[in-house]
PDB file of N, CA and C in Angstrom:
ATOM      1  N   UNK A   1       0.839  -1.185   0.000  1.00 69.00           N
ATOM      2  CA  UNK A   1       0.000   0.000   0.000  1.00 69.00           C
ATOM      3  C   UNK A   1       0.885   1.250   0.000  1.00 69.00           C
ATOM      4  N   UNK A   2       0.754   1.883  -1.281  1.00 74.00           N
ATOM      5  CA  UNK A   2       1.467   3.491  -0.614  1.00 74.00           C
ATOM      6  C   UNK A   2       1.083   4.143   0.322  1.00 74.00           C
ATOM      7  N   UNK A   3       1.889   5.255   0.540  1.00 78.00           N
ATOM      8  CA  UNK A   3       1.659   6.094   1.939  1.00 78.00           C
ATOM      9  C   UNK A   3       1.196   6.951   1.630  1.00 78.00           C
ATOM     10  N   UNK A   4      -0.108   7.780   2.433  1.00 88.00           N
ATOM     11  CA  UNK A   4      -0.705   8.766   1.711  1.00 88.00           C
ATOM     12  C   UNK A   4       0.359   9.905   2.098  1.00 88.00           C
ATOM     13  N   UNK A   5       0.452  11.100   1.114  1.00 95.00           N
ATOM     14  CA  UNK A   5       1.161  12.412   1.441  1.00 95.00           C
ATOM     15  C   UNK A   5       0.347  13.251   0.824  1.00 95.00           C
ATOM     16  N   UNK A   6       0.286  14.587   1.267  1.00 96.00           N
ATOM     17  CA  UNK A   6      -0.213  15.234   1.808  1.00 96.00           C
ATOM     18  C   UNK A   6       0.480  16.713   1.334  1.00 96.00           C
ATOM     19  N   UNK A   7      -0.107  17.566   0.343  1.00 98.00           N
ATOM     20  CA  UNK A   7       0.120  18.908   0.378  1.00 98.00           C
ATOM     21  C   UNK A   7      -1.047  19.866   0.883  1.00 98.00           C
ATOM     22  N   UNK A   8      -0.573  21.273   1.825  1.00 98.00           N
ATOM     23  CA  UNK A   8      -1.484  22.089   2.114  1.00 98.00           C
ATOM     24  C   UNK A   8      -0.599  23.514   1.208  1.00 98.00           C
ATOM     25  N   UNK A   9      -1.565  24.219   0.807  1.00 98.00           N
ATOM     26  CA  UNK A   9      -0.864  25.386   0.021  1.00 98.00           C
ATOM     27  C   UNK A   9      -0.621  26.586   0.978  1.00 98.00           C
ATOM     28  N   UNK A  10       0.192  27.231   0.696  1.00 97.00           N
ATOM     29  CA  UNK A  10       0.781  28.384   2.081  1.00 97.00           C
ATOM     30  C   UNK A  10      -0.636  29.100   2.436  1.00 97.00           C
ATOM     31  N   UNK A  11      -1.348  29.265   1.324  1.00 97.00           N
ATOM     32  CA  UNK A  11      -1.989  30.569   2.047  1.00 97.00           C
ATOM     33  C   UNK A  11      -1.872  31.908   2.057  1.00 97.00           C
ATOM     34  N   UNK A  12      -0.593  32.231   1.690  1.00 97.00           N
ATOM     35  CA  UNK A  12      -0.724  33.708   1.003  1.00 97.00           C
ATOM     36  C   UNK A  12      -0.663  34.074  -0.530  1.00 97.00           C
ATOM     37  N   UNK A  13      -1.915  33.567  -0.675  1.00 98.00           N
ATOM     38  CA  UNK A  13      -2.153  34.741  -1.988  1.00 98.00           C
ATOM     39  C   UNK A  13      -3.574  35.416  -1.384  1.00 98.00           C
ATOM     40  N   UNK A  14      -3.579  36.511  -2.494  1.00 97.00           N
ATOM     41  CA  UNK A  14      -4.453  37.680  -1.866  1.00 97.00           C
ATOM     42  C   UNK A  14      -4.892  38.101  -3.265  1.00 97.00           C
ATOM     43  N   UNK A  15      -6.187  38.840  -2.714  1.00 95.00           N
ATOM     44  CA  UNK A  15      -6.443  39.867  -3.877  1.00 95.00           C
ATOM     45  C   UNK A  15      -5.637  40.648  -5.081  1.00 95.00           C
ATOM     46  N   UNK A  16      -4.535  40.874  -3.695  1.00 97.00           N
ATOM     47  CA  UNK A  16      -3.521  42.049  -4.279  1.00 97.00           C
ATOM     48  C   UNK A  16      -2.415  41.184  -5.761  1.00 97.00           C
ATOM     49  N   UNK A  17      -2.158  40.364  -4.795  1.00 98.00           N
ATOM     50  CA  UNK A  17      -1.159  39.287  -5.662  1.00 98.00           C
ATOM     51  C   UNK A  17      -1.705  37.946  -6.390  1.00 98.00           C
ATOM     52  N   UNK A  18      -3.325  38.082  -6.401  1.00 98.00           N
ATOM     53  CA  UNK A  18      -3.465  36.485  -6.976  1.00 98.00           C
ATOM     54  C   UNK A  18      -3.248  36.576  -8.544  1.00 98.00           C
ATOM     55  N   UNK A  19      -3.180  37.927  -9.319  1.00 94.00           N
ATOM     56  CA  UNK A  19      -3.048  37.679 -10.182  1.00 94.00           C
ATOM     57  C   UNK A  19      -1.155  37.059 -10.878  1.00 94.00           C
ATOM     58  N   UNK A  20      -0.238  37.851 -10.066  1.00 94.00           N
ATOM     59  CA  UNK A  20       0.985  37.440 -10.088  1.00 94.00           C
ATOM     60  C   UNK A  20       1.481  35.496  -9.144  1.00 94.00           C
ATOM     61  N   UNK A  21       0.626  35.595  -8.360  1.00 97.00           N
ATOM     62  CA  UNK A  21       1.536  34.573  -7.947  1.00 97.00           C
ATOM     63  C   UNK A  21       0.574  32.856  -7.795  1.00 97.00           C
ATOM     64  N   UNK A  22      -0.759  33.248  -8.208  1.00 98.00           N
ATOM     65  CA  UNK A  22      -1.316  32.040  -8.333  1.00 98.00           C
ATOM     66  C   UNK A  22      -0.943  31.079  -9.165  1.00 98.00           C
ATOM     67  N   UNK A  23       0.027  31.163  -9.925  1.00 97.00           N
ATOM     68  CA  UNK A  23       0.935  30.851 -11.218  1.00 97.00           C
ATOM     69  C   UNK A  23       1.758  30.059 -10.423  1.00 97.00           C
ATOM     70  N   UNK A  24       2.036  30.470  -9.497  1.00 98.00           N
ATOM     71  CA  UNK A  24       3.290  29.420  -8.977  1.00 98.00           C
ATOM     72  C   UNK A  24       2.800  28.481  -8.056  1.00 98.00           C
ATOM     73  N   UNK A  25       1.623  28.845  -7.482  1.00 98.00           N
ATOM     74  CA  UNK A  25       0.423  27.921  -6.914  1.00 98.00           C
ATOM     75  C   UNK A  25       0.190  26.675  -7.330  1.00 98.00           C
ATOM     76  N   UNK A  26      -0.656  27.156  -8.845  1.00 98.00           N
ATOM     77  CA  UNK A  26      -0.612  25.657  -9.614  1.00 98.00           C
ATOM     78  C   UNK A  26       0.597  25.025 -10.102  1.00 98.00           C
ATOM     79  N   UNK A  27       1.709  25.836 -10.467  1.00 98.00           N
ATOM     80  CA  UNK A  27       2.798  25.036 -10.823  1.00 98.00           C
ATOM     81  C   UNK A  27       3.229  24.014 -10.136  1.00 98.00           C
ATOM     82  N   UNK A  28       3.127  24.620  -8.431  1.00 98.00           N
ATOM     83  CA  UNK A  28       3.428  23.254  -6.825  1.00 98.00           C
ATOM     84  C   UNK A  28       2.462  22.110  -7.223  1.00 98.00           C
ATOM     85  N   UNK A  29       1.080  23.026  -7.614  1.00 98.00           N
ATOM     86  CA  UNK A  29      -0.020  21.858  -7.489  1.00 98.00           C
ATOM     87  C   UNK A  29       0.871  20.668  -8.772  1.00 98.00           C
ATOM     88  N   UNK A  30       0.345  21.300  -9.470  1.00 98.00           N
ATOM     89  CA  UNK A  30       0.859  20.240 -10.875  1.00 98.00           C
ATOM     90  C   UNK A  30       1.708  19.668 -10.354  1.00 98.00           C
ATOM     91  N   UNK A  31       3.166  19.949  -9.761  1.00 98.00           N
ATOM     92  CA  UNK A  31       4.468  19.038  -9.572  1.00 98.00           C
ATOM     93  C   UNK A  31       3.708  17.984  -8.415  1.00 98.00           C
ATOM     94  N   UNK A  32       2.630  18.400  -7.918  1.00 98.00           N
ATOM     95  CA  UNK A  32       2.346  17.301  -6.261  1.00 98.00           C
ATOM     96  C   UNK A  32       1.527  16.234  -7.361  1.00 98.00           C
ATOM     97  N   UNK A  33       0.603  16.531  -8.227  1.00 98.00           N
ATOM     98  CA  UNK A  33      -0.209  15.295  -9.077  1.00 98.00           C
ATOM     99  C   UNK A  33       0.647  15.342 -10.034  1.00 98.00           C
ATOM    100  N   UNK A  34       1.660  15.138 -10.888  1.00 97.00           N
ATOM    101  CA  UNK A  34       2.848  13.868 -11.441  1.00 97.00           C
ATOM    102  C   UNK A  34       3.641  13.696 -10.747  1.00 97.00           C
ATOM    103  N   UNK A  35       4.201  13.891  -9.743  1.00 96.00           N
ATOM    104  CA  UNK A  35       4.883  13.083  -8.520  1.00 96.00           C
ATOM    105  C   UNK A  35       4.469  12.062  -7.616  1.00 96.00           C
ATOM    106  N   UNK A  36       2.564  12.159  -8.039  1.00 95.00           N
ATOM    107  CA  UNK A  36       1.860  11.258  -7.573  1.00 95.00           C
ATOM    108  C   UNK A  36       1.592  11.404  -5.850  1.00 95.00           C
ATOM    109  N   UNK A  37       1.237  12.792  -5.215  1.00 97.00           N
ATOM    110  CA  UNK A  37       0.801  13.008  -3.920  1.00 97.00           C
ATOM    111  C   UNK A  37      -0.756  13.048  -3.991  1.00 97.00           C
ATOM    112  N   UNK A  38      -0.959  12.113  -2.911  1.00 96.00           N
ATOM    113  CA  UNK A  38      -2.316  11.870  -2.390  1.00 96.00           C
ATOM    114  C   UNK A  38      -3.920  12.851  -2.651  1.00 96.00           C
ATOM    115  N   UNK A  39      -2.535  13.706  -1.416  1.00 97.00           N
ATOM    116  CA  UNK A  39      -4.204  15.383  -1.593  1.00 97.00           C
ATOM    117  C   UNK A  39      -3.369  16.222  -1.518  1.00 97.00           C
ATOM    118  N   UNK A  40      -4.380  17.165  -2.026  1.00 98.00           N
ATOM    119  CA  UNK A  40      -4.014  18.593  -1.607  1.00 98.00           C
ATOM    120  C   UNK A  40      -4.954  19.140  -1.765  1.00 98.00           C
ATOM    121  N   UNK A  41      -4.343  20.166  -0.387  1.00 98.00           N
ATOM    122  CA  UNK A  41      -5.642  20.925   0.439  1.00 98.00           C
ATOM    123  C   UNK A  41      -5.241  22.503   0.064  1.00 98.00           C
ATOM    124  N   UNK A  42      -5.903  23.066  -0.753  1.00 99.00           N
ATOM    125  CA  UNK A  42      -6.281  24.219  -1.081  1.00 99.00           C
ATOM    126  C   UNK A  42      -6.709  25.163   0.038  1.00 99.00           C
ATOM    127  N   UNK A  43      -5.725  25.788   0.879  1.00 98.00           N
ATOM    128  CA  UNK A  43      -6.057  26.563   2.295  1.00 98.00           C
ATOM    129  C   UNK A  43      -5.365  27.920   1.753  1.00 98.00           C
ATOM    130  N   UNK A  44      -6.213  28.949   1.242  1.00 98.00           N
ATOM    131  CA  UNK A  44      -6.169  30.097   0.385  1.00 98.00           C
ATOM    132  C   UNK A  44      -7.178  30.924   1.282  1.00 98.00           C
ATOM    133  N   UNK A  45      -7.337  31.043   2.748  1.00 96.00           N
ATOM    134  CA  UNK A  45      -8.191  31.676   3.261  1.00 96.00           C
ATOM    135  C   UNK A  45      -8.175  33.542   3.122  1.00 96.00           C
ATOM    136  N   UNK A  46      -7.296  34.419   2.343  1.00 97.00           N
ATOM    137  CA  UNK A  46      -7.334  35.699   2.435  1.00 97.00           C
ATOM    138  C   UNK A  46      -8.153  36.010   0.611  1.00 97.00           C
ATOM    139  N   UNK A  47      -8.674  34.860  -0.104  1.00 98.00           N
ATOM    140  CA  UNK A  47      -8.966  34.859  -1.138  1.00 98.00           C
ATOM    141  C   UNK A  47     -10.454  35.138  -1.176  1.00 98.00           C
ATOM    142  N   UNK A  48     -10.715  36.328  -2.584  1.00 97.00           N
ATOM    143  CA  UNK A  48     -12.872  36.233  -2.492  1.00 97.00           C
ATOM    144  C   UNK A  48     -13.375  34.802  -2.680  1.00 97.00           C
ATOM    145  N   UNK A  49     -14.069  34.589  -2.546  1.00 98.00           N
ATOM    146  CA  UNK A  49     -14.467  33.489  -3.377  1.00 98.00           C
ATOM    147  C   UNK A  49     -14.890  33.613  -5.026  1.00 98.00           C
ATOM    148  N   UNK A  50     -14.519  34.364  -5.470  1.00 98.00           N
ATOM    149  CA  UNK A  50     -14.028  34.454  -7.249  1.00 98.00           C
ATOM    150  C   UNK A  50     -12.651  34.061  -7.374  1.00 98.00           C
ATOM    151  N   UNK A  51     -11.842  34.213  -6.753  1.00 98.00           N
ATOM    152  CA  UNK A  51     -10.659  34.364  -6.847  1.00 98.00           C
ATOM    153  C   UNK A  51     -10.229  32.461  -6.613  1.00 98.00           C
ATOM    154  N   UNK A  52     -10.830  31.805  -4.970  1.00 98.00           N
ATOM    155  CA  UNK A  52     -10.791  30.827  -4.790  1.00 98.00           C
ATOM    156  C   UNK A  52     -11.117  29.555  -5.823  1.00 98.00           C
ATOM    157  N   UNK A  53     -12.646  29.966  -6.116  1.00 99.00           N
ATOM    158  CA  UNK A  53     -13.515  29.230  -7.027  1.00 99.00           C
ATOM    159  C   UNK A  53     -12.203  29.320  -8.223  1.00 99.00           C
ATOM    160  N   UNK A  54     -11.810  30.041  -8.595  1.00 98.00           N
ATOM    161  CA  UNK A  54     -11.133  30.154 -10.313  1.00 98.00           C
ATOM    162  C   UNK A  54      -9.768  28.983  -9.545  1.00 98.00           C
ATOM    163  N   UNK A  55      -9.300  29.412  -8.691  1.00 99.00           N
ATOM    164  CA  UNK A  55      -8.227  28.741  -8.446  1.00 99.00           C
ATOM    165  C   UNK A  55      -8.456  27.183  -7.703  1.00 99.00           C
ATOM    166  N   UNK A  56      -9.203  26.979  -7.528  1.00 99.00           N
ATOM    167  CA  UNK A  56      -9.674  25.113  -7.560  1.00 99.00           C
ATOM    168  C   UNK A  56     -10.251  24.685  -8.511  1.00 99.00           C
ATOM    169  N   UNK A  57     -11.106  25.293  -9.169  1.00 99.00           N
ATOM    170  CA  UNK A  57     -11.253  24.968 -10.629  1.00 99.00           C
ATOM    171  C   UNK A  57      -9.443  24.181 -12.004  1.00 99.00           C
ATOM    172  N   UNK A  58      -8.790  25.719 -11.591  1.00 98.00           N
ATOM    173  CA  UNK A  58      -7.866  24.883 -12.363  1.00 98.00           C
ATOM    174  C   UNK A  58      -6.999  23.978 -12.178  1.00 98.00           C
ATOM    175  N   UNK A  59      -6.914  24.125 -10.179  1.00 98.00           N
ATOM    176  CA  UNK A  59      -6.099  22.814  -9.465  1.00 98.00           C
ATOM    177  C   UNK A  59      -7.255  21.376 -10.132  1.00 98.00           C
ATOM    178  N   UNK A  60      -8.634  21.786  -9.654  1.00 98.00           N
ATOM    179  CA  UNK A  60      -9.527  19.808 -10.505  1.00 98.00           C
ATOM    180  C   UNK A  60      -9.050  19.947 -11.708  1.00 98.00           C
ATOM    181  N   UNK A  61      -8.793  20.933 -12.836  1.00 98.00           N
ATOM    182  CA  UNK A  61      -8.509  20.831 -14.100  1.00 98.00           C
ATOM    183  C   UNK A  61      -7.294  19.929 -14.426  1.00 98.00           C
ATOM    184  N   UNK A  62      -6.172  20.519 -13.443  1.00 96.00           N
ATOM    185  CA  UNK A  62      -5.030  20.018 -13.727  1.00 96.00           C
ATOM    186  C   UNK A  62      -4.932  18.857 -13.250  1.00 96.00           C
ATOM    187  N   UNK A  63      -5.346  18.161 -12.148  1.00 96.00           N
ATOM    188  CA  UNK A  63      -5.304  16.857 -11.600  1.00 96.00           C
ATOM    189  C   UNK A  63      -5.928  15.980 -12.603  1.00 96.00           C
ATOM    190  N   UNK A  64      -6.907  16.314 -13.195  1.00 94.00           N
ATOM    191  CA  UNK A  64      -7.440  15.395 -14.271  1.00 94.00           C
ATOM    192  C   UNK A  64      -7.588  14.097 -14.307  1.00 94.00           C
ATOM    193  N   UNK A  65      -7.448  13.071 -13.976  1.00 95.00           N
ATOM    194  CA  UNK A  65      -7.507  11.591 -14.377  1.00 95.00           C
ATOM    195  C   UNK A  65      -6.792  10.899 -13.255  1.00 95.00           C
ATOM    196  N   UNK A  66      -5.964  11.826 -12.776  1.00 96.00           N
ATOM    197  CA  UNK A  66      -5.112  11.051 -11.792  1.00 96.00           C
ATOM    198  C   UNK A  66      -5.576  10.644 -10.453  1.00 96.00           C
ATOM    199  N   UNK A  67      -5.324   9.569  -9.079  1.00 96.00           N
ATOM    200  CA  UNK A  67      -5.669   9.754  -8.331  1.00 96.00           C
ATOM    201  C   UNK A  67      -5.647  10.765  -7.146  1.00 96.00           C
ATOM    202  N   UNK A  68      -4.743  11.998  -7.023  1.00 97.00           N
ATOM    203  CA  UNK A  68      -4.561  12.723  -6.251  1.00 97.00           C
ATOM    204  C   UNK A  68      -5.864  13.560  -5.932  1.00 97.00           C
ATOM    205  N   UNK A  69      -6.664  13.406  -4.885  1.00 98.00           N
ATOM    206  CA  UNK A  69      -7.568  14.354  -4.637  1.00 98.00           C
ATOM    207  C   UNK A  69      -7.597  15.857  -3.757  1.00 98.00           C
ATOM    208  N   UNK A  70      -8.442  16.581  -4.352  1.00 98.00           N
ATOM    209  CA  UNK A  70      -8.278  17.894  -4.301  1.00 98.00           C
ATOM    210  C   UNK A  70      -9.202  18.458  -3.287  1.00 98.00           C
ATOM    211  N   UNK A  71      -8.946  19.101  -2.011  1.00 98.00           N
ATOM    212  CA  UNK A  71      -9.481  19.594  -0.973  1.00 98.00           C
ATOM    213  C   UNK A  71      -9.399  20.903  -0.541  1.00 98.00           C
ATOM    214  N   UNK A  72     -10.588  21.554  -0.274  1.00 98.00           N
ATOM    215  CA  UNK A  72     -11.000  22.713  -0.378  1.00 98.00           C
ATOM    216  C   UNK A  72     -10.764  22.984   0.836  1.00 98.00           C
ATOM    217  N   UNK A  73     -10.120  24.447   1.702  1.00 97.00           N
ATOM    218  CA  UNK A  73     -10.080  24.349   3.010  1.00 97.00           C
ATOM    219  C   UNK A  73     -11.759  25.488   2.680  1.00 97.00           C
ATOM    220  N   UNK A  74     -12.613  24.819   3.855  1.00 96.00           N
ATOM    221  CA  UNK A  74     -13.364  25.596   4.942  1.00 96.00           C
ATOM    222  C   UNK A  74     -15.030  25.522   3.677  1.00 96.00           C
ATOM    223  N   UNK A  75     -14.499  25.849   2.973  1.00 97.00           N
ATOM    224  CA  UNK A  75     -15.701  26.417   2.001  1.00 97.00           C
ATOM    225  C   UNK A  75     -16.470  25.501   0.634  1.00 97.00           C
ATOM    226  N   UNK A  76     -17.568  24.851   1.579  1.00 98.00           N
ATOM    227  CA  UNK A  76     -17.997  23.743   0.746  1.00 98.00           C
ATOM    228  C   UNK A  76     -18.814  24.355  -0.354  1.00 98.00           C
ATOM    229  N   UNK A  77     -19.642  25.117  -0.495  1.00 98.00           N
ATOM    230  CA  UNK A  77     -20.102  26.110  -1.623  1.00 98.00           C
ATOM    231  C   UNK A  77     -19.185  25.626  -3.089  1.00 98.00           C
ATOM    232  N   UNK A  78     -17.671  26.396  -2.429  1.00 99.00           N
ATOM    233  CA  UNK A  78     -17.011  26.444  -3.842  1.00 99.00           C
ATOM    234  C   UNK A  78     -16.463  25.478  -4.303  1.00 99.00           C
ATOM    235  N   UNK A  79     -16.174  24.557  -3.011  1.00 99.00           N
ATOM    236  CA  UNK A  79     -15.567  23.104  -3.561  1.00 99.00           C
ATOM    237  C   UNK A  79     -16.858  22.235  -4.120  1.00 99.00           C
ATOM    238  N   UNK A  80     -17.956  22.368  -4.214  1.00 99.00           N
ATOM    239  CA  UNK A  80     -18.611  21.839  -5.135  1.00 99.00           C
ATOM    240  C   UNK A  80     -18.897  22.336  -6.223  1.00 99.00           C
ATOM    241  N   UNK A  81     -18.980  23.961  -6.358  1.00 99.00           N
ATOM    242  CA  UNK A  81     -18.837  24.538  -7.919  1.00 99.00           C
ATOM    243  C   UNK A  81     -17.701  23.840  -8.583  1.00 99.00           C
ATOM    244  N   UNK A  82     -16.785  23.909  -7.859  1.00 99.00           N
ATOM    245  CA  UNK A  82     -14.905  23.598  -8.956  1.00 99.00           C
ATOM    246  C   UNK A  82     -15.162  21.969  -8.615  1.00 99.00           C
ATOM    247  N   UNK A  83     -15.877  21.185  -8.375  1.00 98.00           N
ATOM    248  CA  UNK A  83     -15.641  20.209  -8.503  1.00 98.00           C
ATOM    249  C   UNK A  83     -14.367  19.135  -7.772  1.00 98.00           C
ATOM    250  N   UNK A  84     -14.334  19.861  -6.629  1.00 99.00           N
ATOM    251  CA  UNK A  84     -13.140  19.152  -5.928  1.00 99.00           C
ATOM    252  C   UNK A  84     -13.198  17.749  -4.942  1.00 99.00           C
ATOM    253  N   UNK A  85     -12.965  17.295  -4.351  1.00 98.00           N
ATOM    254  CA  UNK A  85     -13.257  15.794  -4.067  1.00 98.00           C
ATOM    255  C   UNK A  85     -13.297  15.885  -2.455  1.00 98.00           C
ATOM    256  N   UNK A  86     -13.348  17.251  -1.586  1.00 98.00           N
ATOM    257  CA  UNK A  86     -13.870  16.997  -0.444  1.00 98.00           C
ATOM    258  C   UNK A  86     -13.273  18.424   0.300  1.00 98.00           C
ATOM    259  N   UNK A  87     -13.792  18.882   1.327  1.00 98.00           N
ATOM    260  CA  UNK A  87     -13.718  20.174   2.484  1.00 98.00           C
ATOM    261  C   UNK A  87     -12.969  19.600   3.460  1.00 98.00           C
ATOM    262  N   UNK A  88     -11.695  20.391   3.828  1.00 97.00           N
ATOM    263  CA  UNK A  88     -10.806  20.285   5.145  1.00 97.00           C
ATOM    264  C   UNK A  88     -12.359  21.388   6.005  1.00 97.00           C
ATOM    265  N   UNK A  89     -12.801  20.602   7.173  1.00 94.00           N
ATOM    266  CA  UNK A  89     -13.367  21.651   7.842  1.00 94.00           C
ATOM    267  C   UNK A  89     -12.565  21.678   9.467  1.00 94.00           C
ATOM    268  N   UNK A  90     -12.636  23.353  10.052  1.00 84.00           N
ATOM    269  CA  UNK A  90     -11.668  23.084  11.316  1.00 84.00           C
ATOM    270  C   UNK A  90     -12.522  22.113  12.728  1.00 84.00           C
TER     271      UNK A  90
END
């Protein structure tokens, strides 16, 4: 059985910067699903939820086919718009 592992995303992107640095967001994401990590938990709490929603949308986009599932921190609303595979709730 593999071992599950486990990415959580820092958490600072913002309004101010999601347009510059959400780029490097998904780039982590992408390297965690072909390296073949378990989950990842999308914990982007200073984000609107436009901003969130767009950015789990393209984390389910990019995971695509693979088994790594994609977890929304806090906000089940948007993790069922983007289609993500389950809510970290605290």
């Amino acid at each position: 059985m593999k071992p599950i592992s486990y990415l959580i995303t820092e958490g600072k992107l913002t309004k101010t910067n999601f347009q510059t640095e959400s780029e490097k967001v998904l780039r982590i994401i992408r390297i965690a699903v072909e390296v073949g990590i378990s989950l990842i938990q999308i914990r982007e709490k200073n984000l609107s939820a436009r901003f969130l929603l767009d950015l789990t949308k393209k984390a389910v986009e990019m995971r695509g086919k693979s088994p790594t599932k994609i977890l929304l921190n806090d906000r089940v609303d948007i993790a069922v718009l983007a289609g993500a595979d389950g809510v970290h709730l605290p």
